[in-house]
GROMACS .gro file of C-alpha atoms in nm:
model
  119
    1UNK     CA    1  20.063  -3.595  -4.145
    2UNK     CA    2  20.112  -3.297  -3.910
    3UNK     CA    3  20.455  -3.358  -3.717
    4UNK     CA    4  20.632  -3.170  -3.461
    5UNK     CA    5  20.908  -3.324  -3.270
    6UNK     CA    6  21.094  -3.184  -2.952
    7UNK     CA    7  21.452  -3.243  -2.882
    8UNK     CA    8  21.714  -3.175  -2.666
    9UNK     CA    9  21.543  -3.142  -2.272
   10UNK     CA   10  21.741  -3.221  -1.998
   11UNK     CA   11  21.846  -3.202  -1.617
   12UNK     CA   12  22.103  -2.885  -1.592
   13UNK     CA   13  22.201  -2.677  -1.260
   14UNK     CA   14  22.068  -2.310  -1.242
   15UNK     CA   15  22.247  -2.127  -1.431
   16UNK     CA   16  22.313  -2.344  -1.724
   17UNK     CA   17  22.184  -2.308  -2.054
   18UNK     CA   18  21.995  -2.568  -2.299
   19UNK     CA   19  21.914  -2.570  -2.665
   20UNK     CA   20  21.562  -2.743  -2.777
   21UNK     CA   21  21.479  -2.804  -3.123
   22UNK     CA   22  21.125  -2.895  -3.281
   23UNK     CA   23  21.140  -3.047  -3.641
   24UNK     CA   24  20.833  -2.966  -3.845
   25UNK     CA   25  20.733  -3.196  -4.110
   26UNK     CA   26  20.422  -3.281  -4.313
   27UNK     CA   27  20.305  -2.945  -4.467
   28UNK     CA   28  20.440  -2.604  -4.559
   29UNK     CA   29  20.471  -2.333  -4.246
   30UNK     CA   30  20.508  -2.055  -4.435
   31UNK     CA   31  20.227  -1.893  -4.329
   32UNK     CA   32  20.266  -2.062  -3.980
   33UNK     CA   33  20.314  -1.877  -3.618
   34UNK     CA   34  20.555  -2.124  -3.422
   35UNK     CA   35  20.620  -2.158  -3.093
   36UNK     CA   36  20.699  -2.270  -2.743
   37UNK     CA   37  20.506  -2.331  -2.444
   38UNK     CA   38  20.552  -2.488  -2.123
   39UNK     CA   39  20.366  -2.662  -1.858
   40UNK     CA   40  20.539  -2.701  -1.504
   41UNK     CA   41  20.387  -2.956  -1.265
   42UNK     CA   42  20.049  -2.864  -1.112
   43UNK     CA   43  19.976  -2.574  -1.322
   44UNK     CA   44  19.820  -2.454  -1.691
   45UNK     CA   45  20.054  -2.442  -1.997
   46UNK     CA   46  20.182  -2.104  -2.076
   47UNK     CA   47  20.307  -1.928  -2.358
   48UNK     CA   48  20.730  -1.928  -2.388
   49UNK     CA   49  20.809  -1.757  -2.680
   50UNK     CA   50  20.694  -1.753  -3.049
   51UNK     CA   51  20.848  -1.650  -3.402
   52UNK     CA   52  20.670  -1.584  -3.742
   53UNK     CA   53  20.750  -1.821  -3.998
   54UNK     CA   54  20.762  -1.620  -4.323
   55UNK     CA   55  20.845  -1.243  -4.150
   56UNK     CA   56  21.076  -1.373  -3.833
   57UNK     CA   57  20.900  -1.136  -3.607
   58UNK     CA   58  20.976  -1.260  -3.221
   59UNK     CA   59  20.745  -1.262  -2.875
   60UNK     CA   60  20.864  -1.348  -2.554
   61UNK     CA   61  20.704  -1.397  -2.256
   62UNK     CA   62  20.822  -1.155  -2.015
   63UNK     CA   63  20.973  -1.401  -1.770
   64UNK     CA   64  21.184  -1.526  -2.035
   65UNK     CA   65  21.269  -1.191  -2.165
   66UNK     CA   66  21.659  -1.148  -2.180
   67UNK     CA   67  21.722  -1.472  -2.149
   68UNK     CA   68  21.587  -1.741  -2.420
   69UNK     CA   69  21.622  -1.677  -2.794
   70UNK     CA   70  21.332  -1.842  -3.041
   71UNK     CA   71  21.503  -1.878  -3.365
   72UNK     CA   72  21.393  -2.113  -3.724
   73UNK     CA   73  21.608  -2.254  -3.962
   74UNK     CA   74  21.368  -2.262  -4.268
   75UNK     CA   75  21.629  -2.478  -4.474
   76UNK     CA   76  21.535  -2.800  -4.220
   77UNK     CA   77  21.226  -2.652  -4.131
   78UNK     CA   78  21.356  -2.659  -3.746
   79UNK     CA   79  21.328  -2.402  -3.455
   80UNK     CA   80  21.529  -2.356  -3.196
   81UNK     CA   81  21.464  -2.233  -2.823
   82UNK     CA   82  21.792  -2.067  -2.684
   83UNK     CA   83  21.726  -2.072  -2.291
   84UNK     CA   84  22.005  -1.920  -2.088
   85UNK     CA   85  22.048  -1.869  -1.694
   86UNK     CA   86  21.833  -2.133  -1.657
   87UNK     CA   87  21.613  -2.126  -1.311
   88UNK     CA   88  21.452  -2.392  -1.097
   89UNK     CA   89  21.104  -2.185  -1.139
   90UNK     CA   90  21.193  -2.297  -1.558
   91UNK     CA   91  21.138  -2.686  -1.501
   92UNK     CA   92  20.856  -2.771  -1.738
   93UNK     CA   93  20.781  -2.966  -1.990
   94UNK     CA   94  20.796  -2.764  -2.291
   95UNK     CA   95  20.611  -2.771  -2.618
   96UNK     CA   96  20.670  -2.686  -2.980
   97UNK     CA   97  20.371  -2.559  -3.173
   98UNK     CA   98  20.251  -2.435  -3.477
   99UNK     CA   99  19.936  -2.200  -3.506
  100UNK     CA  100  19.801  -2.117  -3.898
  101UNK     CA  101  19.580  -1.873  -3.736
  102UNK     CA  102  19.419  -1.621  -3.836
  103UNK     CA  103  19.494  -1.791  -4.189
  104UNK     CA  104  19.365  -2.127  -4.121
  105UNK     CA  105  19.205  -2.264  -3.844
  106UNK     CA  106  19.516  -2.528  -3.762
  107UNK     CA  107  19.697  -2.563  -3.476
  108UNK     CA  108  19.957  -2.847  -3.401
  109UNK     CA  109  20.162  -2.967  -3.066
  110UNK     CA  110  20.444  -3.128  -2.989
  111UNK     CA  111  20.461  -3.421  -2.735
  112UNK     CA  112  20.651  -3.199  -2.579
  113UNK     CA  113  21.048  -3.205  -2.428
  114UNK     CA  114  21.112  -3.203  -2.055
  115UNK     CA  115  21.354  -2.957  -1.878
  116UNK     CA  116  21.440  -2.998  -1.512
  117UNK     CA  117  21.673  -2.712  -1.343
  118UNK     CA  118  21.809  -2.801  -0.999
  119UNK     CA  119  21.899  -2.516  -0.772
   0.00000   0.00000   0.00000
């Protein structure tokens, strides 16, 4: 079974920075996209940042651009989301996924990891 497990959401000031980890488990990602999404309250989820499992390529979002690092630890099967000068317009709940495609048809979510920013 498919797992993917967010970790390390929080309430920080602007400004701050935050780590978040999602643990994969259950099958081999080597031929996985993973990455990170977010939903703030009241509108659609939208797409954070992503890294290739097997080549490491990396896509940000432009609003995040310059300021959060997507980064895997294939060892522990873990990636990391680096967010820096955190914003209020940041809070979201944020989710971990992993997307086979165009390989396989699979794609998995997290339950997600909520991060509040105060101003």
């Amino acid at each position: 079974q498919v797992q993917l497990v967010e970790s390390g959401g929080g309430l920080v000031q602007a400004g701050a920075s935050l780590r978040l980890s999602c643990a994969a488990s259950g099958r081999t990602f080597s031929s996985y996209t993973m990455g990170w999404f977010r939903q703030a309250p009241g509108k659609e989820r939208e797409f954070v940042a992503a890294i290739s499992w097997s080549g490491g390529s990396t896509y940000y979002a432009d609003s995040v651009k310059g300021r959060f690092t997507i980064s895997k630890d294939a060892t522990k099967n873990v990636v990391y989301l680096e967010m820096s000068s955190l914003a209020p317009e940041d809070t979201a709940l944020y989710y971990c996924n992993a997307d086979g495609r165009p390989w396989t048809p699979n794609v998995y979510w997290g339950q997600g990891t909520l991060v509040t920013v105060s101003s």
